[in-house]
XYZ file of C-alpha atoms in Angstrom:
569
model
C -10.454 56.097 48.528
C -10.236 57.640 52.043
C -11.050 60.896 50.639
C -14.019 59.871 48.995
C -16.354 62.650 50.591
C -14.308 65.319 49.672
C -13.676 64.106 46.275
C -17.625 63.699 45.599
C -17.892 67.483 47.318
C -15.683 69.304 44.954
C -17.603 67.305 42.086
C -20.646 68.712 43.100
C -19.639 72.072 43.549
C -18.129 72.185 40.234
C -21.301 71.069 38.564
C -21.017 67.521 38.131
C -24.210 65.563 38.641
C -24.178 62.914 41.225
C -24.274 59.612 38.555
C -21.350 61.126 36.963
C -19.049 59.609 39.815
C -20.597 56.276 39.335
C -17.609 54.539 37.712
C -15.288 56.756 40.316
C -17.319 54.870 42.864
C -16.921 51.623 41.714
C -12.925 51.842 41.097
C -12.660 53.663 44.845
C -14.708 50.723 46.233
C -12.229 48.047 44.646
C -9.540 50.258 46.329
C -10.821 49.610 49.378
C -11.014 46.208 49.257
C -7.760 45.975 48.117
C -6.135 47.728 50.957
C -7.912 45.227 53.374
C -6.529 42.041 51.803
C -3.023 41.030 53.361
C -2.206 38.597 50.096
C -1.948 39.547 46.567
C -5.081 41.335 45.064
C -6.516 39.564 41.626
C -9.153 41.737 39.694
C -12.011 39.761 39.361
C -13.953 41.796 36.515
C -14.234 40.048 32.897
C -11.677 41.888 31.121
C -8.911 41.666 33.796
C -9.904 37.735 34.170
C -9.925 37.542 30.078
C -6.344 39.388 30.395
C -4.952 37.223 33.103
C -5.657 33.881 31.887
C -3.344 34.223 29.189
C -0.074 34.268 31.314
C -1.140 33.342 34.937
C -2.461 30.155 36.408
C -3.621 29.997 40.025
C -4.469 27.800 42.720
C -6.183 28.762 45.899
C -2.224 28.696 47.315
C -0.031 29.215 44.525
C 0.117 31.160 41.349
C 2.299 30.809 38.001
C 3.401 33.719 35.852
C 4.470 34.039 32.276
C 6.913 36.318 31.066
C 8.153 36.742 27.463
C 11.624 37.563 26.611
C 12.356 38.889 23.448
C 16.180 38.403 22.651
C 18.320 39.858 19.494
C 17.870 37.879 16.167
C 21.208 36.343 16.457
C 20.594 35.337 19.911
C 22.454 31.585 20.357
C 21.364 28.716 22.470
C 24.480 29.264 24.438
C 23.493 32.909 25.131
C 19.924 31.801 26.191
C 21.834 29.012 28.496
C 24.085 31.808 29.948
C 20.939 33.906 30.883
C 19.441 30.876 32.582
C 22.364 30.615 35.128
C 22.121 34.053 35.910
C 18.260 34.061 36.972
C 17.113 32.995 40.785
C 17.366 28.978 41.043
C 14.186 28.751 42.829
C 10.747 29.531 41.475
C 12.212 30.567 38.046
C 11.969 28.587 34.946
C 13.275 29.646 31.393
C 12.174 27.705 28.716
C 11.757 27.744 24.723
C 11.858 25.408 21.585
C 15.887 25.368 21.645
C 15.963 24.757 25.424
C 13.109 22.272 25.017
C 14.967 20.584 22.422
C 18.382 20.255 24.018
C 16.628 19.098 27.423
C 14.601 16.647 25.503
C 17.676 15.196 23.584
C 19.684 14.684 26.748
C 17.031 13.141 28.356
C 16.623 10.570 25.557
C 20.284 10.123 25.482
C 20.571 9.320 28.998
C 17.775 6.638 28.660
C 18.725 5.463 25.168
C 20.695 2.472 26.724
C 17.256 0.943 27.745
C 15.931 1.052 24.100
C 19.108 -0.158 22.853
C 19.427 -3.177 24.999
C 15.758 -4.236 24.231
C 16.387 -3.651 20.830
C 19.807 -6.139 20.839
C 17.740 -8.305 22.624
C 14.978 -8.425 20.054
C 17.781 -8.848 16.905
C 19.570 -11.679 18.742
C 16.091 -13.511 18.855
C 14.989 -13.017 15.617
C 18.206 -13.815 14.029
C 18.619 -17.036 16.686
C 15.138 -18.291 15.342
C 15.896 -17.408 11.694
C 19.159 -19.783 11.454
C 19.998 -21.430 14.431
C 23.790 -21.350 13.608
C 25.965 -19.260 15.805
C 28.025 -18.520 12.459
C 24.896 -17.091 10.645
C 23.827 -15.113 13.504
C 27.708 -13.436 13.841
C 27.153 -12.688 10.168
C 24.083 -10.671 10.590
C 25.452 -8.640 13.567
C 28.784 -8.136 11.387
C 26.557 -6.612 8.500
C 25.210 -4.041 11.460
C 28.293 -3.284 12.811
C 30.153 -2.458 9.428
C 26.998 -0.748 8.115
C 26.912 1.082 11.843
C 30.316 2.469 11.322
C 30.064 3.508 7.579
C 27.103 5.769 8.954
C 29.365 7.053 11.716
C 31.938 7.772 9.434
C 29.573 9.713 7.012
C 28.165 11.854 9.672
C 31.401 12.804 10.955
C 32.814 13.918 7.450
C 29.434 15.625 6.641
C 29.350 17.286 10.084
C 25.824 15.961 10.740
C 25.111 15.135 14.468
C 22.572 13.512 16.512
C 19.167 15.327 17.192
C 15.767 13.985 18.310
C 14.413 13.213 15.271
C 17.498 11.337 13.534
C 17.772 8.952 16.816
C 14.400 7.549 15.655
C 16.100 6.553 12.741
C 18.160 3.764 14.558
C 15.381 0.963 14.905
C 14.441 1.343 11.350
C 18.069 0.843 10.192
C 18.363 -2.009 12.603
C 15.456 -3.729 11.110
C 16.150 -3.295 7.495
C 20.110 -4.640 8.356
C 18.270 -7.666 10.305
C 15.793 -8.164 7.229
C 18.508 -8.239 4.338
C 21.163 -10.415 6.315
C 18.154 -12.929 6.735
C 16.846 -12.957 3.073
C 20.571 -13.179 1.629
C 22.052 -15.857 4.059
C 18.740 -17.879 3.306
C 19.042 -17.653 -0.474
C 22.682 -18.874 0.284
C 21.318 -21.773 1.906
C 18.349 -22.485 -0.302
C 20.953 -22.213 -3.411
C 24.090 -24.046 -1.544
C 26.222 -21.172 -1.893
C 25.995 -20.513 -5.143
C 26.430 -16.623 -5.109
C 25.146 -16.074 -8.892
C 21.966 -18.007 -8.209
C 21.833 -15.843 -4.732
C 22.154 -12.848 -6.521
C 19.552 -13.164 -9.100
C 16.848 -14.388 -6.992
C 17.426 -12.252 -3.586
C 19.994 -10.065 -4.545
C 18.281 -8.006 -7.148
C 14.913 -8.080 -5.013
C 17.204 -6.218 -2.057
C 18.885 -3.858 -4.233
C 15.748 -2.818 -5.669
C 14.033 -2.467 -2.369
C 16.884 -0.894 -0.622
C 17.078 1.718 -3.706
C 13.477 2.547 -3.374
C 14.008 3.132 0.534
C 16.837 5.452 -0.012
C 15.580 7.387 -2.134
C 12.272 7.926 -0.537
C 14.322 8.836 2.712
C 16.797 10.540 0.956
C 14.172 12.815 -0.390
C 13.574 14.257 3.014
C 17.233 15.645 2.684
C 15.650 18.621 1.031
C 13.190 19.423 3.768
C 12.642 22.783 5.392
C 12.478 21.390 8.601
C 16.094 20.475 9.844
C 15.088 17.564 11.998
C 13.617 16.016 9.245
C 16.094 16.491 7.052
C 18.554 15.095 9.004
C 16.277 12.108 9.802
C 16.332 11.515 5.947
C 19.764 11.904 5.605
C 20.496 9.418 8.386
C 18.065 6.787 6.859
C 19.304 6.917 3.571
C 22.969 6.148 4.468
C 22.124 3.722 7.364
C 19.899 1.664 5.145
C 22.156 2.117 2.040
C 24.892 0.852 3.998
C 22.916 -2.423 4.895
C 21.737 -2.817 1.428
C 25.265 -3.084 0.145
C 26.896 -4.812 2.701
C 24.250 -7.410 2.568
C 23.950 -7.880 -1.054
C 27.833 -7.528 -2.159
C 30.093 -8.401 1.111
C 27.810 -10.828 3.197
C 27.608 -13.583 0.265
C 31.275 -14.007 0.288
C 31.598 -14.068 4.174
C 28.786 -16.551 4.160
C 30.851 -18.873 2.001
C 33.889 -18.402 3.637
C 32.567 -18.844 7.441
C 29.296 -20.579 7.213
C 28.889 -22.415 3.482
C 30.918 -25.169 3.946
C 28.549 -26.644 6.833
C 25.624 -25.981 4.832
C 26.564 -27.330 1.814
C 27.636 -30.516 3.645
C 24.575 -30.998 5.039
C 21.988 -30.309 2.284
C 22.874 -31.858 -1.242
C 20.982 -29.996 -4.066
C 18.375 -31.919 -5.464
C 19.894 -31.721 -8.761
C 22.856 -33.618 -7.301
C 20.548 -35.873 -5.880
C 19.082 -37.038 -9.296
C 20.555 -40.250 -10.733
C 23.024 -39.575 -13.134
C 22.110 -40.130 -16.784
C 23.449 -39.632 -20.558
C 19.918 -38.613 -21.005
C 19.271 -36.285 -18.018
C 18.895 -33.188 -20.720
C 16.491 -32.640 -23.136
C 16.450 -34.945 -26.417
C 18.245 -32.672 -29.042
C 14.968 -33.457 -31.125
C 13.101 -31.324 -28.985
C 14.219 -28.260 -31.491
C 12.484 -24.807 -32.862
C 13.080 -26.356 -36.549
C 11.644 -29.770 -36.061
C 9.027 -28.249 -33.847
C 7.690 -25.730 -36.542
C 7.842 -29.019 -39.116
C 5.534 -30.841 -37.078
C 2.868 -27.768 -37.025
C 3.443 -27.406 -40.786
C 2.544 -30.953 -41.410
C -0.500 -31.042 -38.950
C -1.881 -28.181 -41.033
C -1.839 -30.527 -44.056
C -2.345 -33.766 -42.902
C -5.735 -35.275 -41.022
C -5.876 -36.310 -37.458
C -5.454 -40.293 -38.181
C -2.690 -39.700 -40.509
C -0.692 -37.651 -38.220
C -1.171 -40.265 -35.459
C -0.234 -42.791 -37.649
C 3.120 -41.189 -38.914
C 3.824 -40.466 -35.110
C 3.407 -43.927 -33.901
C 6.080 -45.257 -36.362
C 8.517 -42.526 -35.673
C 7.679 -43.247 -31.564
C 8.602 -47.091 -32.318
C 11.691 -46.196 -34.078
C 12.903 -43.832 -31.278
C 11.930 -46.669 -28.836
C 14.101 -49.144 -30.627
C 17.264 -46.748 -31.126
C 17.384 -44.483 -28.224
C 18.252 -46.855 -25.919
C 19.516 -44.628 -23.274
C 16.539 -42.497 -23.367
C 14.574 -45.743 -23.297
C 15.902 -47.001 -20.058
C 15.587 -43.706 -18.811
C 11.663 -43.863 -19.093
C 11.533 -47.305 -17.726
C 13.449 -46.476 -14.550
C 10.960 -43.746 -14.186
C 8.210 -46.119 -14.082
C 9.499 -49.010 -11.971
C 8.274 -47.560 -8.670
C 4.860 -47.371 -10.143
C 4.946 -51.021 -10.778
C 6.379 -52.035 -7.658
C 9.886 -52.576 -9.112
C 8.312 -55.089 -11.866
C 10.648 -54.538 -14.950
C 8.998 -56.412 -17.380
C 5.794 -54.396 -16.575
C 7.788 -51.233 -17.046
C 9.119 -51.978 -20.323
C 5.701 -53.120 -21.622
C 4.169 -49.907 -20.540
C 7.262 -47.668 -21.406
C 6.495 -48.753 -25.289
C 3.090 -47.762 -25.075
C 4.077 -44.725 -23.224
C 6.185 -43.406 -26.187
C 3.157 -44.235 -28.698
C 1.034 -42.184 -26.471
C 3.412 -39.546 -26.229
C 3.517 -39.608 -30.337
C -0.155 -39.236 -30.619
C -0.205 -36.378 -27.660
C 2.689 -34.663 -29.929
C 0.364 -34.873 -33.182
C -2.551 -33.550 -31.210
C -0.405 -30.812 -29.782
C 0.913 -29.677 -33.124
C -3.004 -29.403 -34.435
C -3.880 -27.262 -31.436
C -0.771 -24.921 -32.087
C -1.499 -24.380 -35.669
C -5.036 -22.935 -34.599
C -7.306 -26.040 -35.531
C -10.237 -26.640 -33.593
C -9.952 -29.464 -31.140
C -13.246 -29.410 -29.541
C -14.001 -33.074 -31.133
C -10.983 -34.347 -29.282
C -12.499 -33.996 -25.540
C -14.871 -36.459 -23.915
C -15.579 -36.425 -20.677
C -15.398 -33.580 -17.762
C -15.746 -34.427 -13.994
C -15.714 -32.479 -10.950
C -16.622 -29.256 -12.758
C -18.470 -28.368 -9.398
C -15.170 -28.134 -7.223
C -14.236 -25.281 -9.871
C -17.505 -23.717 -9.580
C -17.410 -23.425 -6.013
C -13.560 -22.534 -5.775
C -14.782 -19.319 -8.107
C -17.648 -18.834 -5.799
C -15.289 -18.535 -2.739
C -13.815 -15.346 -4.436
C -10.385 -16.506 -4.291
C -7.955 -17.014 -6.707
C -7.574 -21.139 -8.120
C -4.216 -22.469 -8.566
C -4.699 -25.680 -11.081
C -2.184 -28.202 -10.336
C -1.195 -31.072 -12.540
C 1.601 -33.396 -13.314
C 3.006 -34.367 -16.472
C 0.286 -36.455 -17.253
C -1.762 -36.870 -20.280
C -1.985 -33.693 -22.413
C -1.921 -30.708 -19.896
C -2.016 -28.159 -22.312
C -5.815 -28.894 -23.461
C -6.892 -27.626 -20.161
C -6.478 -24.237 -21.055
C -8.710 -24.055 -24.012
C -11.198 -25.970 -22.200
C -11.776 -23.510 -19.786
C -11.231 -20.758 -22.094
C -14.470 -22.445 -23.775
C -16.221 -22.160 -20.758
C -15.468 -18.319 -20.337
C -12.345 -18.577 -18.090
C -9.303 -16.627 -18.520
C -6.128 -18.780 -17.552
C -2.921 -18.048 -16.932
C -0.187 -20.629 -17.409
C 3.066 -20.959 -15.462
C 5.546 -22.323 -17.476
C 9.585 -22.443 -17.355
C 11.480 -21.302 -20.281
C 11.777 -23.920 -23.254
C 15.786 -25.072 -24.247
C 15.642 -22.524 -26.893
C 14.520 -19.067 -26.646
C 12.555 -18.921 -29.782
C 10.762 -21.910 -28.821
C 9.553 -20.305 -25.847
C 8.148 -17.317 -27.883
C 6.411 -20.118 -30.300
C 4.949 -21.720 -27.766
C 3.407 -18.349 -26.208
C 2.176 -16.999 -29.257
C 0.326 -20.252 -29.888
C -1.090 -20.250 -26.368
C -2.216 -16.635 -26.954
C -4.203 -17.182 -30.400
C -6.835 -19.254 -27.834
C -6.533 -16.018 -25.450
C -4.698 -18.233 -23.061
C -1.765 -16.156 -20.961
C 1.622 -17.492 -20.496
C 4.114 -16.196 -17.729
C 7.654 -17.693 -18.066
C 9.440 -18.208 -14.526
C 12.910 -18.928 -13.658
C 15.288 -16.093 -15.013
C 12.732 -13.123 -13.407
C 13.434 -13.214 -9.661
C 10.032 -11.353 -9.380
C 7.840 -13.499 -11.528
C 6.158 -15.050 -8.605
C 5.260 -11.423 -7.285
C 3.184 -11.181 -10.440
C 1.689 -14.499 -9.715
C 0.826 -13.499 -6.223
C -0.641 -10.170 -7.172
C -2.758 -12.512 -9.987
C -4.004 -14.796 -7.667
C -5.283 -12.352 -4.852
C -7.155 -10.659 -7.628
C -9.274 -13.906 -8.424
C -7.547 -15.054 -11.420
C -7.305 -19.049 -12.166
C -3.569 -19.882 -12.533
C -2.072 -23.264 -13.977
C 0.928 -24.815 -12.324
C 3.013 -28.207 -13.310
C 4.148 -29.950 -9.906
C 6.370 -32.577 -10.782
C 9.153 -31.566 -12.700
C 10.280 -28.405 -10.882
C 13.256 -26.115 -11.341
C 15.807 -26.656 -8.669
C 15.268 -23.598 -6.885
C 11.569 -24.632 -6.037
C 12.139 -28.616 -5.768
C 11.468 -30.499 -2.310
C 11.820 -34.066 -1.678
C 8.681 -35.608 -0.943
C 7.467 -38.968 -0.984
C 5.723 -40.886 -4.027
C 5.019 -44.497 -4.661
C 6.788 -44.995 -1.675
C 9.900 -43.380 -3.352
C 11.763 -40.045 -2.773
C 10.426 -37.504 -5.380
C 11.453 -33.864 -6.242
C 8.423 -32.081 -6.531
C 7.668 -28.252 -6.632
C 7.004 -26.437 -3.351
C 5.475 -23.186 -5.344
C 2.091 -24.255 -4.682
C 2.514 -24.158 -0.976
C 4.165 -20.927 -1.609
C 1.798 -19.293 -3.475
C -1.062 -20.468 -1.061
C 0.791 -19.050 1.982
C 1.215 -15.512 0.149
C -2.407 -15.352 -1.392
C -4.515 -17.982 0.268
C -5.904 -19.188 -3.117
C -7.515 -22.465 -3.814
C -5.533 -25.583 -4.709
C -7.443 -27.765 -7.094
C -5.241 -30.952 -8.718
C -6.459 -31.721 -12.259
C -5.393 -34.025 -14.984
C -5.959 -34.830 -18.566
C -5.548 -38.525 -19.621
C -6.605 -39.592 -23.205
C -9.343 -42.231 -23.369
C -11.119 -44.033 -25.697
C -13.728 -41.051 -25.943
C -11.181 -38.584 -26.426
C -9.354 -36.648 -23.723
C -11.034 -36.511 -20.238
C -10.645 -33.582 -17.768
C -10.913 -34.540 -14.062
C -10.921 -32.051 -11.364
C -10.445 -33.612 -7.976
C -11.409 -32.128 -4.823
C -9.710 -28.816 -3.629
C -6.610 -29.782 -1.443
C -7.407 -28.207 2.358
C -4.773 -26.583 4.171
C -4.128 -23.934 7.148
C -2.788 -20.727 5.445
C -1.361 -19.389 8.914
C 0.436 -22.895 9.550
C 2.139 -22.540 6.090
C 4.650 -19.910 7.897
C 6.664 -22.966 8.666
C 8.676 -24.794 6.121
C 7.653 -28.226 7.531
C 3.704 -27.259 6.900
C 4.603 -26.383 3.365
C 6.319 -29.889 2.638
C 3.381 -31.524 4.399
C 1.052 -29.504 1.642
C 3.106 -30.302 -1.037
C 3.404 -34.232 0.159
C -0.424 -33.926 0.246
C -0.727 -32.695 -3.513
C 1.454 -35.200 -4.869
C -0.435 -37.952 -2.863
C -3.796 -36.747 -4.566
C -2.208 -38.065 -8.132
C -1.144 -41.157 -7.003
C -4.361 -42.889 -8.276
C -4.452 -41.043 -11.569
C -0.854 -41.984 -12.243
C -1.283 -45.723 -11.378
C -4.326 -45.632 -13.399
C -2.509 -44.037 -16.673
C 1.155 -45.018 -16.121
C 1.558 -44.861 -19.928
C 0.730 -41.370 -20.165
C 2.903 -40.075 -17.115
C 5.419 -38.438 -19.409
C 8.849 -38.092 -18.198
C 12.027 -38.520 -20.415
C 14.664 -37.087 -18.136
C 15.427 -38.821 -14.689
C 12.970 -38.033 -12.043
C 13.910 -40.534 -8.983
C 16.640 -39.060 -6.554
C 19.050 -41.664 -5.399
């Protein structure tokens, strides 16, 4: 640059034009500016700036330069770490995906105790709120401990190691372990240590839930990403361990260490019901006799069928002393303990039930029953519930002819799902289902299927209309409430379904009057869905529902059909 004039003269002497040295002059000018600087010289043209911004970061006082290392294909993490140790300690940083992963994992491991401490605190709080008993909290922690040891054993045998991704499985494994142990122990409480009932009601559901989770996470084991694959493997083994220990080992532990106290404090509803030789359905409630009644109803008029039924009912009242006493005892609280009145109305109850059976046989034989209906009140409550775009749960006691509510709704274009228990004989259950189906009425039999209520909830959320009997529940859904000043076993299923689906609760009853069967739809029972998370709120709602039926039962006590003991001691 200092010999610029000599260079220009030589160029001119050899025939170059003056503008031929324009680029040369620009380069020489830049070199002269660079020579005058005492620090680092940075080119300022657009090409240089575009190149430099790819691997250089600058501030007025500092700069940071990126250099790329291309190593052999078989270069290992140990080789990279050894190279890092040979570089200057000040101003030089060696990085890469392998080094980044190991550095982050080391940081996570060093801080993991904070997360684990928080999770342990939440787990203990959740278990205490669920059980409030040290034995059951300890059993849930035992599930987590045994499942964790199994996971570590499998990892050791299979040669797996912890990494940044599969550490994220720990909260999930802890959560499922807590959930499964809570569900199983609460089921054991509810069934008072009955292992088979707990397994049928909750154990199968946990197996299905756990198996689907294991299958879903286990499929990640074939992922091409090593971290994702290890996450799937750890999750599958951990959740599977929680599931198996909770379903197969926890019930035995519970019976051994916690079940005795629970069963002693919570007598079953069935054991609380007064003993009686007629505590089971009558032996006349059989498939053969039912089919015979339907066949006779097809051939006889309604008046003739009613007369024959009354005669048979009178004979049964006279000779079936044990069953007669059960009915009298069931009616005593309605009449404030007046036995004479209970006996008189009990005899009428037998006659009314015989007429109800004759009408029911005509209904199930496929004959028209339109002429049997009289008045219908409260239909506006049903219409209002429909306009709310929620499912409707029709609640009724064993009062009048509750079966006739279904064809009455079907005639008005309402599709009804009837919830019923299995009949004493399997064939009888099928006969009753088929009879309802002829009228376009669907039946859902509950009891043996632990997932039946899942289907009911799904239907209610879709806006369906479902019918449920309240006053003779199976033991699993029975709770003790007050009716006529006495303790009574009612079904908590309505409150449970309301909590799960937010459906409308409409009490209905269909007594037989002089003008035929009258259908009465009462005002909906109000409730706070959020409050139903508490068992006390569900019990209170069940009491309100049964209280709504007290006036109807007092008005028609001789149509409140119960032939087994219904009052606990």
